[in-house]
GROMACS .gro file of C-alpha atoms in nm:
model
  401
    1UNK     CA    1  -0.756   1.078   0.404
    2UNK     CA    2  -0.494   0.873   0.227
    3UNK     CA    3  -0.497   1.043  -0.154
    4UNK     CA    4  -0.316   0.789  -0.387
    5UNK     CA    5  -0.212   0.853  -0.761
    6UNK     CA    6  -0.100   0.526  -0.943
    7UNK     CA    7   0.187   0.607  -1.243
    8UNK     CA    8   0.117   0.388  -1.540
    9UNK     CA    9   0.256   0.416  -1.901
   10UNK     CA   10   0.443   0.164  -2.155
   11UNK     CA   11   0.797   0.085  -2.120
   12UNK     CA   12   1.075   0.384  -2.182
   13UNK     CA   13   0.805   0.676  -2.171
   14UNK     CA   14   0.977   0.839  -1.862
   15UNK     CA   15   0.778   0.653  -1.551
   16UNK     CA   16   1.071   0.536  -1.415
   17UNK     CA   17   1.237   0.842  -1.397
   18UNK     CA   18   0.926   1.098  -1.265
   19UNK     CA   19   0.912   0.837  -1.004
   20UNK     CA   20   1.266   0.776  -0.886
   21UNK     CA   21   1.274   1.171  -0.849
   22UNK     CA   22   0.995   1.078  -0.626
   23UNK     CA   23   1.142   0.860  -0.486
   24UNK     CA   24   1.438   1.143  -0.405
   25UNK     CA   25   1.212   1.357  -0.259
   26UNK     CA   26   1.076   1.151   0.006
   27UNK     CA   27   1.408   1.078   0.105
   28UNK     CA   28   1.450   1.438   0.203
   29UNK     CA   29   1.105   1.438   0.373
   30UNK     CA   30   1.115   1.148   0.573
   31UNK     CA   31   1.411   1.221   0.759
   32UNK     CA   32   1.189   1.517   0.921
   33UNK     CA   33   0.855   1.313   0.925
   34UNK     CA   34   0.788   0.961   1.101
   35UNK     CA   35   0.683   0.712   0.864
   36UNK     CA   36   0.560   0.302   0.864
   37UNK     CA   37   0.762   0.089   0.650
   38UNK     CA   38   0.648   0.131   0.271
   39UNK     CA   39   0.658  -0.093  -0.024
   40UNK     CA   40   0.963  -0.036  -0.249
   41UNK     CA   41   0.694   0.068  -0.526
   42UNK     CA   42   0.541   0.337  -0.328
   43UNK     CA   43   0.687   0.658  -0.311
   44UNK     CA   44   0.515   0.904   0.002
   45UNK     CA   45   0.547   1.280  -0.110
   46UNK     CA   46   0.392   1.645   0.073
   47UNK     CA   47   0.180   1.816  -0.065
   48UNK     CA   48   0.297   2.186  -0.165
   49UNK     CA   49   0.155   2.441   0.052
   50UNK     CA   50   0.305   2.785   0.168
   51UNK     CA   51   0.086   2.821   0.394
   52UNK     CA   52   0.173   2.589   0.650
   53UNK     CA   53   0.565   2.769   0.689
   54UNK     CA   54   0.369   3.213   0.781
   55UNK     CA   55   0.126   2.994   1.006
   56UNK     CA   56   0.428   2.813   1.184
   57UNK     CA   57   0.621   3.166   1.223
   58UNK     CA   58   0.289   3.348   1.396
   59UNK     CA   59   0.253   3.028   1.650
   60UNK     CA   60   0.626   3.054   1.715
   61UNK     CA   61   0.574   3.423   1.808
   62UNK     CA   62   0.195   3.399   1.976
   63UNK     CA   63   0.340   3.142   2.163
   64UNK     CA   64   0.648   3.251   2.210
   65UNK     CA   65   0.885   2.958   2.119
   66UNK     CA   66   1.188   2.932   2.033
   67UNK     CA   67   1.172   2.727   1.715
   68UNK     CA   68   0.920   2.677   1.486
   69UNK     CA   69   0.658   2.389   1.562
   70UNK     CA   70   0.701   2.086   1.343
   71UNK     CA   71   0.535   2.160   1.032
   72UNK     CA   72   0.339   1.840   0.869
   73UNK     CA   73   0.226   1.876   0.538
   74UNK     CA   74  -0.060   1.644   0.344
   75UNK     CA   75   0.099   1.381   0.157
   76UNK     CA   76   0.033   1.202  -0.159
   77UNK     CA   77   0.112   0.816  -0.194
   78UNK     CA   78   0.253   0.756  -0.558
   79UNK     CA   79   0.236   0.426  -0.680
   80UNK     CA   80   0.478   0.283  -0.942
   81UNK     CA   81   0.266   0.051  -1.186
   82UNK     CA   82   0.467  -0.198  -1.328
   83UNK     CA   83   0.459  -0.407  -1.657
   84UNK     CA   84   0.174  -0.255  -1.773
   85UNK     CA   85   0.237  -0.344  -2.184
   86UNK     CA   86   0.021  -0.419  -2.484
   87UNK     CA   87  -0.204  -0.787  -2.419
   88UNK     CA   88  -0.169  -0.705  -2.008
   89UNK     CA   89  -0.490  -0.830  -1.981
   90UNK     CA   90  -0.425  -1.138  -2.086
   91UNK     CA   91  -0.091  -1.157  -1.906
   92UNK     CA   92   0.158  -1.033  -2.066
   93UNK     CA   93   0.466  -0.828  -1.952
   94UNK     CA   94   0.343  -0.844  -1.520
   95UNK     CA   95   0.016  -0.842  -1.625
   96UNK     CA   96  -0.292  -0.912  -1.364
   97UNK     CA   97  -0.062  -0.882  -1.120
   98UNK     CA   98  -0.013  -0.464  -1.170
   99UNK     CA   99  -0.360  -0.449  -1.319
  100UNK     CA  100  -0.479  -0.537  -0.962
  101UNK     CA  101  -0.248  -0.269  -0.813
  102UNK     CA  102  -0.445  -0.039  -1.002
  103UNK     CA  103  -0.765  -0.077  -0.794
  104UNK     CA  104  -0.573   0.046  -0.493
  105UNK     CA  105  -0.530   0.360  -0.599
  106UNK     CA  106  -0.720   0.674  -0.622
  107UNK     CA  107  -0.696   0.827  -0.985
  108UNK     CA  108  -0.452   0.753  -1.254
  109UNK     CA  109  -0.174   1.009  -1.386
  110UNK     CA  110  -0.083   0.790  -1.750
  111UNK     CA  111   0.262   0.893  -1.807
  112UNK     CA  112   0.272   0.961  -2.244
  113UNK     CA  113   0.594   0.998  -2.399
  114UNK     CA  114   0.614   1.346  -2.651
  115UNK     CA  115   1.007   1.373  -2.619
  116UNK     CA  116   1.242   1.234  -2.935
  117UNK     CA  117   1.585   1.072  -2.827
  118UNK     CA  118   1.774   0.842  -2.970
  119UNK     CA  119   1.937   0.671  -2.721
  120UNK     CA  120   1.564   0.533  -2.548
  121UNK     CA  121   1.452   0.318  -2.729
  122UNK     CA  122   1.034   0.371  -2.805
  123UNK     CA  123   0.858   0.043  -2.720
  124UNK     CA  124   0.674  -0.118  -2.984
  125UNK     CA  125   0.451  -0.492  -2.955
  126UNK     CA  126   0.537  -0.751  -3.159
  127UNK     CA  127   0.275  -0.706  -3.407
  128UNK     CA  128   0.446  -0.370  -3.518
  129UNK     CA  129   0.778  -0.487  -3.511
  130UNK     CA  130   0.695  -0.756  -3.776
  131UNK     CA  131   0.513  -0.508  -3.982
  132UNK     CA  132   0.853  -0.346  -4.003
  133UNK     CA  133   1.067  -0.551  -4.108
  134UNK     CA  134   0.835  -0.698  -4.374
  135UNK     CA  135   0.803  -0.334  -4.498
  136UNK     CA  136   0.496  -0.254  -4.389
  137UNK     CA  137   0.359   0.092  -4.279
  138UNK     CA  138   0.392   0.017  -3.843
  139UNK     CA  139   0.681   0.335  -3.843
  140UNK     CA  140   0.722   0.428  -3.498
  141UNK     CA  141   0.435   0.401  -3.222
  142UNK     CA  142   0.354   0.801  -3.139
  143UNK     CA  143   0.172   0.942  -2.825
  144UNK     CA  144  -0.153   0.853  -2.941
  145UNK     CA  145  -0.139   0.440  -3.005
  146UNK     CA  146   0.107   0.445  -2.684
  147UNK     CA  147  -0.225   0.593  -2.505
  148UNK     CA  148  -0.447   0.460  -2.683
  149UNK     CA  149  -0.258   0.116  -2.608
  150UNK     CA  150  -0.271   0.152  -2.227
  151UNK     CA  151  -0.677   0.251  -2.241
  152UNK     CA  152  -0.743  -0.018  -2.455
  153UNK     CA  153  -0.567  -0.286  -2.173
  154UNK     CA  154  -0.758  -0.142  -1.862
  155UNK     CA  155  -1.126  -0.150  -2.062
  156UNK     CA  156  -1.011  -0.516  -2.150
  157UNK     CA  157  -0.895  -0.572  -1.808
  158UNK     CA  158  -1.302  -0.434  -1.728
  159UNK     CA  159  -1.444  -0.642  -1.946
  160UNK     CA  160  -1.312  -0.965  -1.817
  161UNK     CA  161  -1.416  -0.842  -1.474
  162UNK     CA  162  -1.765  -0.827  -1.575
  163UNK     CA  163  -1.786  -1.100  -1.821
  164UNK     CA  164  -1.724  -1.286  -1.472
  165UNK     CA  165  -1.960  -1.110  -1.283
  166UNK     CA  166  -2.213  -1.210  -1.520
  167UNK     CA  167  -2.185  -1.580  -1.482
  168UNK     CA  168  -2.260  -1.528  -1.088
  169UNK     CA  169  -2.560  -1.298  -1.125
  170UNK     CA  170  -2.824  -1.526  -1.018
  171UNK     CA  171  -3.212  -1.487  -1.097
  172UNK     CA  172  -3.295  -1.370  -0.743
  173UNK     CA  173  -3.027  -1.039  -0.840
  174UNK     CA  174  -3.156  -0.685  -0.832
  175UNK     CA  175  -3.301  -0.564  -1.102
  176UNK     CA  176  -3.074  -0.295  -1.083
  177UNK     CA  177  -2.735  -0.458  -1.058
  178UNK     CA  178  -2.863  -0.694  -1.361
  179UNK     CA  179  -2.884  -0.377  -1.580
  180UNK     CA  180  -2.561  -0.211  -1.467
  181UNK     CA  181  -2.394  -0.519  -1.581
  182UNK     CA  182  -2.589  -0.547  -1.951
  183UNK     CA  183  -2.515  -0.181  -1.981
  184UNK     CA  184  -2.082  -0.236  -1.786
  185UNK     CA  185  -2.097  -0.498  -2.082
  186UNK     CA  186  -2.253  -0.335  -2.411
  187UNK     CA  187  -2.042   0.010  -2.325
  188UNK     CA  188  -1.620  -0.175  -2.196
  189UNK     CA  189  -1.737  -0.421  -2.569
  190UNK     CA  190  -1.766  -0.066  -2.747
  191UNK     CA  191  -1.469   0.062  -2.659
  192UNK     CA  192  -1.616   0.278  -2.391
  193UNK     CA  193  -1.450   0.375  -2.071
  194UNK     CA  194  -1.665   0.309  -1.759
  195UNK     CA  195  -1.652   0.638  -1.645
  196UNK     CA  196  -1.807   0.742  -1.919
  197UNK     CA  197  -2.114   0.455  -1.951
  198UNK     CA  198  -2.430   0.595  -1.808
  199UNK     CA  199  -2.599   0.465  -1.579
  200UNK     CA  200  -2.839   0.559  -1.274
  201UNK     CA  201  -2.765   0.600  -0.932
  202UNK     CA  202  -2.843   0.296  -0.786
  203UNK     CA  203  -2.708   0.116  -1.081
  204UNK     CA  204  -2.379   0.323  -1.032
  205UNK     CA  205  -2.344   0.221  -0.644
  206UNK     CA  206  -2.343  -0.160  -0.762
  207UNK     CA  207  -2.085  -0.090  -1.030
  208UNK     CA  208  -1.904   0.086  -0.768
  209UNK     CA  209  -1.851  -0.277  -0.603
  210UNK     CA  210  -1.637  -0.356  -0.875
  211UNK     CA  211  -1.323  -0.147  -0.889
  212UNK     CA  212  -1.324  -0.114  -1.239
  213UNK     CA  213  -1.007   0.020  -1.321
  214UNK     CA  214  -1.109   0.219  -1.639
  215UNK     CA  215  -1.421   0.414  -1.366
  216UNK     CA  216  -1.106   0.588  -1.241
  217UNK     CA  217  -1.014   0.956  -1.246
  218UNK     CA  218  -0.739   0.993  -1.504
  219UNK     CA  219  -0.463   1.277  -1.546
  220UNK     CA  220  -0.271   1.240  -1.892
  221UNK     CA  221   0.112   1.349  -1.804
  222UNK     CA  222   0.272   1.432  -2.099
  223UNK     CA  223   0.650   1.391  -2.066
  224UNK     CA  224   0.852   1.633  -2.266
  225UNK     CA  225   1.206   1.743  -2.356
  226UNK     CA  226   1.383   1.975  -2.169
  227UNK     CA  227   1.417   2.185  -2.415
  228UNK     CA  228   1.018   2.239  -2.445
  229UNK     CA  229   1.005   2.269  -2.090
  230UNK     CA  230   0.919   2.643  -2.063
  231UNK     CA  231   0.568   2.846  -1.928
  232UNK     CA  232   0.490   2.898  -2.330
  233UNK     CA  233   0.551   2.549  -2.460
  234UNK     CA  234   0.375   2.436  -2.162
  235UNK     CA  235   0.047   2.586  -2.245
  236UNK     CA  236   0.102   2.540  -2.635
  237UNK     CA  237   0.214   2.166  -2.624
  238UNK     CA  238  -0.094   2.105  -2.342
  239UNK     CA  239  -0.359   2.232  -2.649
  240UNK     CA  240  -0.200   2.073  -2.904
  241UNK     CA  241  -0.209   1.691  -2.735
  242UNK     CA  242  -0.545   1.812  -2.603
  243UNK     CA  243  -0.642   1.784  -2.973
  244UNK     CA  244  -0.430   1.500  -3.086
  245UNK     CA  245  -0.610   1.282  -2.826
  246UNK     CA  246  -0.952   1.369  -2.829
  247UNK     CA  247  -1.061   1.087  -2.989
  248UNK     CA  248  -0.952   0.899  -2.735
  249UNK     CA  249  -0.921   1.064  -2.465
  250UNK     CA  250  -1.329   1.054  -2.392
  251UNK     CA  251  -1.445   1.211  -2.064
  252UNK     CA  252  -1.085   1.289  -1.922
  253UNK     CA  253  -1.064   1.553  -2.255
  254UNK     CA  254  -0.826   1.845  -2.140
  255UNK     CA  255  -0.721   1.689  -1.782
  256UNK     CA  256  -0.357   1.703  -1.912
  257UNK     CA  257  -0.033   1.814  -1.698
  258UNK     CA  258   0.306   1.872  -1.935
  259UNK     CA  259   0.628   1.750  -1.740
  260UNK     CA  260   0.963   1.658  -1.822
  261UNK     CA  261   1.097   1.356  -1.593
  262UNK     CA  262   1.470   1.476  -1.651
  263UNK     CA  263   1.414   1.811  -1.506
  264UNK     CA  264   1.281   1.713  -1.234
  265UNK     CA  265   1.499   1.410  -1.172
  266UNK     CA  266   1.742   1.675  -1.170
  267UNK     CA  267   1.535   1.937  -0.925
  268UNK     CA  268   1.514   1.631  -0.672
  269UNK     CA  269   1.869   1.686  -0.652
  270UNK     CA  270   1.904   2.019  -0.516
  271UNK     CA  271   1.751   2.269  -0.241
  272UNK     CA  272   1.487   2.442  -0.176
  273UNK     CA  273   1.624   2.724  -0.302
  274UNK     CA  274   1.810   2.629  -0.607
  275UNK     CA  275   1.491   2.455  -0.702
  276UNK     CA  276   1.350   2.775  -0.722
  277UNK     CA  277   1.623   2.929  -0.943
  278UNK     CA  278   1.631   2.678  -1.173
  279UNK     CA  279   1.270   2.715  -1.224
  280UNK     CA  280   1.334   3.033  -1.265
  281UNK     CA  281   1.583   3.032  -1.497
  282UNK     CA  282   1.347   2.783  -1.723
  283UNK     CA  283   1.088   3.008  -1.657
  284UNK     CA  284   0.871   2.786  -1.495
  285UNK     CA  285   0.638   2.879  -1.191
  286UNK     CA  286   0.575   2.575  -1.077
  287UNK     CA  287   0.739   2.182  -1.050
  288UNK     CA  288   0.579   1.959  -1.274
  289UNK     CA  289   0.511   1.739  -0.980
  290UNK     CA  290   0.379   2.047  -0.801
  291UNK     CA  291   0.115   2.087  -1.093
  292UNK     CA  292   0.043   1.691  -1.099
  293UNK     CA  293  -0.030   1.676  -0.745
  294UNK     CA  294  -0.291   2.026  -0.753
  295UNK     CA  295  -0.447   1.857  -1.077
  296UNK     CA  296  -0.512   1.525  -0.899
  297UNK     CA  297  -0.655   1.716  -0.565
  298UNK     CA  298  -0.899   1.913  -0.823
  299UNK     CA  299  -0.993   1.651  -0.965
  300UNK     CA  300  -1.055   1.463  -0.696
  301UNK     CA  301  -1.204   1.704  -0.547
  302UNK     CA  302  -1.059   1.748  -0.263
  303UNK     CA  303  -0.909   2.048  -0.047
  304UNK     CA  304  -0.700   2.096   0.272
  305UNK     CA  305  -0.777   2.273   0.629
  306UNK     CA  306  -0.493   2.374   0.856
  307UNK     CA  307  -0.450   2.314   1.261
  308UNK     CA  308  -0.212   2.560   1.401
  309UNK     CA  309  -0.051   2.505   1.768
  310UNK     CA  310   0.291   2.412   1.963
  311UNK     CA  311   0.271   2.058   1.922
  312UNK     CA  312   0.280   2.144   1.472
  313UNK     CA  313   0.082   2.306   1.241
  314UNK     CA  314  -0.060   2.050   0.959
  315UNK     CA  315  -0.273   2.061   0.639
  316UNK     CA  316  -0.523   1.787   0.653
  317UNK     CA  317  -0.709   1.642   0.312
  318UNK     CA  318  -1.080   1.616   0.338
  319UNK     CA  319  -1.332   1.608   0.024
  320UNK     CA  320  -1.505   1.947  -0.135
  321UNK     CA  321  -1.868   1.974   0.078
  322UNK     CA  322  -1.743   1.802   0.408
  323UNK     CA  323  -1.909   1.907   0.703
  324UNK     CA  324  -1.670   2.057   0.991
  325UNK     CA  325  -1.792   1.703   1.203
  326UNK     CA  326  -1.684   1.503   0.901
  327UNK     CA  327  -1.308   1.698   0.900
  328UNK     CA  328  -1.279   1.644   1.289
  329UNK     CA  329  -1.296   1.277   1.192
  330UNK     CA  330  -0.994   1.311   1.026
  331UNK     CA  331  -0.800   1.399   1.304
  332UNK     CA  332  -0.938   1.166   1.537
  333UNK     CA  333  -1.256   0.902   1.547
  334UNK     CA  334  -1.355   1.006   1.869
  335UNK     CA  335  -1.347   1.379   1.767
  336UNK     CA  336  -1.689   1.263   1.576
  337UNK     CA  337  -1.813   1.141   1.879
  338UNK     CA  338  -1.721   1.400   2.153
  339UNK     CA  339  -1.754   1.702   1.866
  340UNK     CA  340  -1.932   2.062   2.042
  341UNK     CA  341  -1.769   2.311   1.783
  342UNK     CA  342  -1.539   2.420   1.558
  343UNK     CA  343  -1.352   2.748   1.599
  344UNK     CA  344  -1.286   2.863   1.251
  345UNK     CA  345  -1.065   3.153   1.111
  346UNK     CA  346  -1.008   3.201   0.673
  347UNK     CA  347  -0.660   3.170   0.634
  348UNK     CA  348  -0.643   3.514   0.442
  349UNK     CA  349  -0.785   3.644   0.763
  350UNK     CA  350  -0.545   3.459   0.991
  351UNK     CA  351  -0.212   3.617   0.839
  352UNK     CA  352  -0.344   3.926   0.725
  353UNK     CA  353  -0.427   4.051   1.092
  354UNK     CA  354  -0.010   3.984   1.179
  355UNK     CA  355   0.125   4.287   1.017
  356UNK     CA  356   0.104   4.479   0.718
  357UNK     CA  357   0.420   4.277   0.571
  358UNK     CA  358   0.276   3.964   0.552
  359UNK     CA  359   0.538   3.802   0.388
  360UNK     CA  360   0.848   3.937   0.577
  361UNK     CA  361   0.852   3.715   0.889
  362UNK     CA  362   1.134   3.914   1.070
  363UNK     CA  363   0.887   4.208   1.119
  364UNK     CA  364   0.632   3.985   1.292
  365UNK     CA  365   0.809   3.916   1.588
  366UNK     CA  366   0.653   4.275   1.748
  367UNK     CA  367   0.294   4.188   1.633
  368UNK     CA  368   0.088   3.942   1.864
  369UNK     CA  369  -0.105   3.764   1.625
  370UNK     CA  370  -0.251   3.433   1.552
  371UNK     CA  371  -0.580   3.328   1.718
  372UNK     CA  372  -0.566   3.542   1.961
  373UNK     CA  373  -0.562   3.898   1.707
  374UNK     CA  374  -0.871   3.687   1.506
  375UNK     CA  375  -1.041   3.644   1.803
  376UNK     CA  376  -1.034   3.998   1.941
  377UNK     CA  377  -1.069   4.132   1.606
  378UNK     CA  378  -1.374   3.924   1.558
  379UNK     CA  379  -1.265   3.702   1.310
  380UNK     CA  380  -1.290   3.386   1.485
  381UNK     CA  381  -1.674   3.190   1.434
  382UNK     CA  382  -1.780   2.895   1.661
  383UNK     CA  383  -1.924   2.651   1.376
  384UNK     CA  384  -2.146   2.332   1.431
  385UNK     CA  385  -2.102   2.038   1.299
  386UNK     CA  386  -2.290   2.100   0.999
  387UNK     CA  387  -2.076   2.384   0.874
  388UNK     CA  388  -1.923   2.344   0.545
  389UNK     CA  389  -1.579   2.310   0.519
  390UNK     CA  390  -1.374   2.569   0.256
  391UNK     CA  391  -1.002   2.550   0.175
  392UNK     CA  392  -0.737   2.707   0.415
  393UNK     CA  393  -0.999   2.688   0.720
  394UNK     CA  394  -0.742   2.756   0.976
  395UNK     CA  395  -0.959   2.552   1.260
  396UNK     CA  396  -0.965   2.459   1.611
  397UNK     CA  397  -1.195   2.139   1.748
  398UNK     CA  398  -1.400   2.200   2.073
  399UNK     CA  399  -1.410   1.884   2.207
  400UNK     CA  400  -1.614   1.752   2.480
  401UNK     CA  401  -1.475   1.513   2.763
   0.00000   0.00000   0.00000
């Protein structure tokens, strides 16, 4: 399942930056992963997840190799968004152009600038700029207008979508997709974001058709100084923006991850392990991007199994309530078709029946482990293919011939 999260924001808020360190990071993770060709504006990055590294050291031992299996994380696609500016829906900046990018992509992470410096340059429209220097009251644009701003362009961007649609709805339509329109229409001319229109389910499935960019998931990313960058001013500056946007910030009200782009353009630029001691030293337990992509897989609702075995050991991204047939799938098609069971062990119950020092690798090397401790210890369940999937199912596919 290919999970994409499309960066959008006005000019000089910090996009550029997050995603360059992006950028930086799947540098460093390509060169041990094979990859297609990508467009310059997409930036592939793995997923977090600790797991995969104890369940790679217990199939190095169980199987007794001598180097780990190739670990192969989930990834996330990140998709730079372009020229998104005030009046993009009527073509200005890039315009339609990176509007229609925006359909592509699985849920939204709007990129708000809450950091002061002098040297970048806020953007302001035209409109504000002349209020200025005729001594008007425009000031500077602040984190609510520049959000505000961006909203505003995708429910415009909505609206013209629809206002076409309803020139090509004939008589002989649906009853059903002739409402969903009236209602798409009276809600994006209110201001409303489609998400948040109401409407019933087979009304919603025609919508659906649509793309609307404003029906997307949405994660507001609220780009700070470094000097706020700290566990404390994390939470605080989260509640406070939480409150500041509420107005506008509809159905997507406290979906909010605090970063600062400069930190971790800088963390891009080291190891593993100084990552960790910077973070430390900031007092920071996790990456900003680390806490961006866990807030788009909630959202999304989506979770990870694991596969375990000499040729690697992977995480693989299905969706919350997928049956263990559905998963199979995303290994391989024809896993659907030739599917008999699904050998499943928790992943708590995986490592914890390798030793009493779980997290001490060295002291593994004496304890047999892996499937073949969960299977004698009875930990291992043959599920069909209408089992429900959970997060950190460490599984294994019975496949017919």
């Amino acid at each position: 399942m290919n999970l994409s999260v499309g960066i959008v924001g006005l000019p000089n808020v910090g996009k550029s930056t997050l995603f360059n360190a992006l950028l930086k990071k799947q540098t460093a993770f390509v060169a041990n992963y094979p990859f297609a060709t990508i467009e310059p504006n997409v930036g592939i990055v793995p997923v977090p997840d600790s797991r995969l590294e104890k369940l790679a050291e217990i199939t190095k031992i169980e199987a007794k190799m001598a180097e780990l299996p190739p670990i192969k994380p989930a990834t996330v696609n990140f998709v730079d968004i372009a020229g998104l500016v005030k009046g993009a829906s009527e073509g200005a900046g890039l315009g339609n152009k990176f509007l229609s990018h925006i359909r592509e992509v699985s849920i939204i992470a709007h990129v708000v600038r809450v950091f002061t410096d002098a040297n970048v340059i806020r953007y302001e429209d035209e409109e504000t700029r002349l209020r200025q220097s005729s001594g008007g009251q425009g000031g500077s644009v602040g984190p609510k207008e520049d959000y505000e701003a961006i909203e505003t362009e995708l429910i415009l961007a909505d609206l013209q979508t629809i206002q076409s649609a309803q020139g090509k709805v004939k008589r002989f339509a649906k009853e059903t997709e002739k409402t969903a329109i009236e209602k798409l229409f009276k809600g994006l001319n209110e201001g409303k974001r489609a998400s948040e229109i109401e409407l019933m389910s087979e009304e919603q499935e025609y919508a659906n058709t649509f793309f609307l960019l404003s029906a997307k998931p949405e994660i507001i990313v609220l780009n700070v100084e470094e000097k706020d960058y700290n566990e404390k001013s994390i939470e605080s500056i989260a509640q406070k923006y939480k409150e500041m946007l509420k107005p506008v910030q509809h159905d997507n009200e406290g979906n909010t991850v605090v970063i600062c782009a400069k930190i971790e353009s800088d963390l891009s630029e080291l190891s593993e392990d100084e990552q960790k001691q910077y973070l430390a030293d900031l007092g920071v337990k996790q990456s900003g991007l680390e806490r961006l992509i866990k807030n788009a897989y909630a959202t999304l609702g989506l979770i990870s199994f694991l596969t375990c075995g000499e040729k690697e050991v992977r995480a693989w991204t299905i969706r919350r309530g997928s049956t263990a047939l559905m998963a199979s799938g995303e290994i391989h098609s024809d896993f659907m078709k030739k599917f008999i069971k699904a050998e499943v062990v928790s992943y708590p119950d995986f490592v914890s029946l390798n030793g009493p020092a779980r997290n001490d690798f060295a002291s593994l090397s004496s304890v047999s482990g892996g499937w073949k401790a969960a299977r004698e210890n009875g930990k291992a369940r043959m599920e069909g293919r209408d089992y429900i999937m959970r997060d950190g199912d460490v599984v294994e596919f019975k496949i017919g011939v």
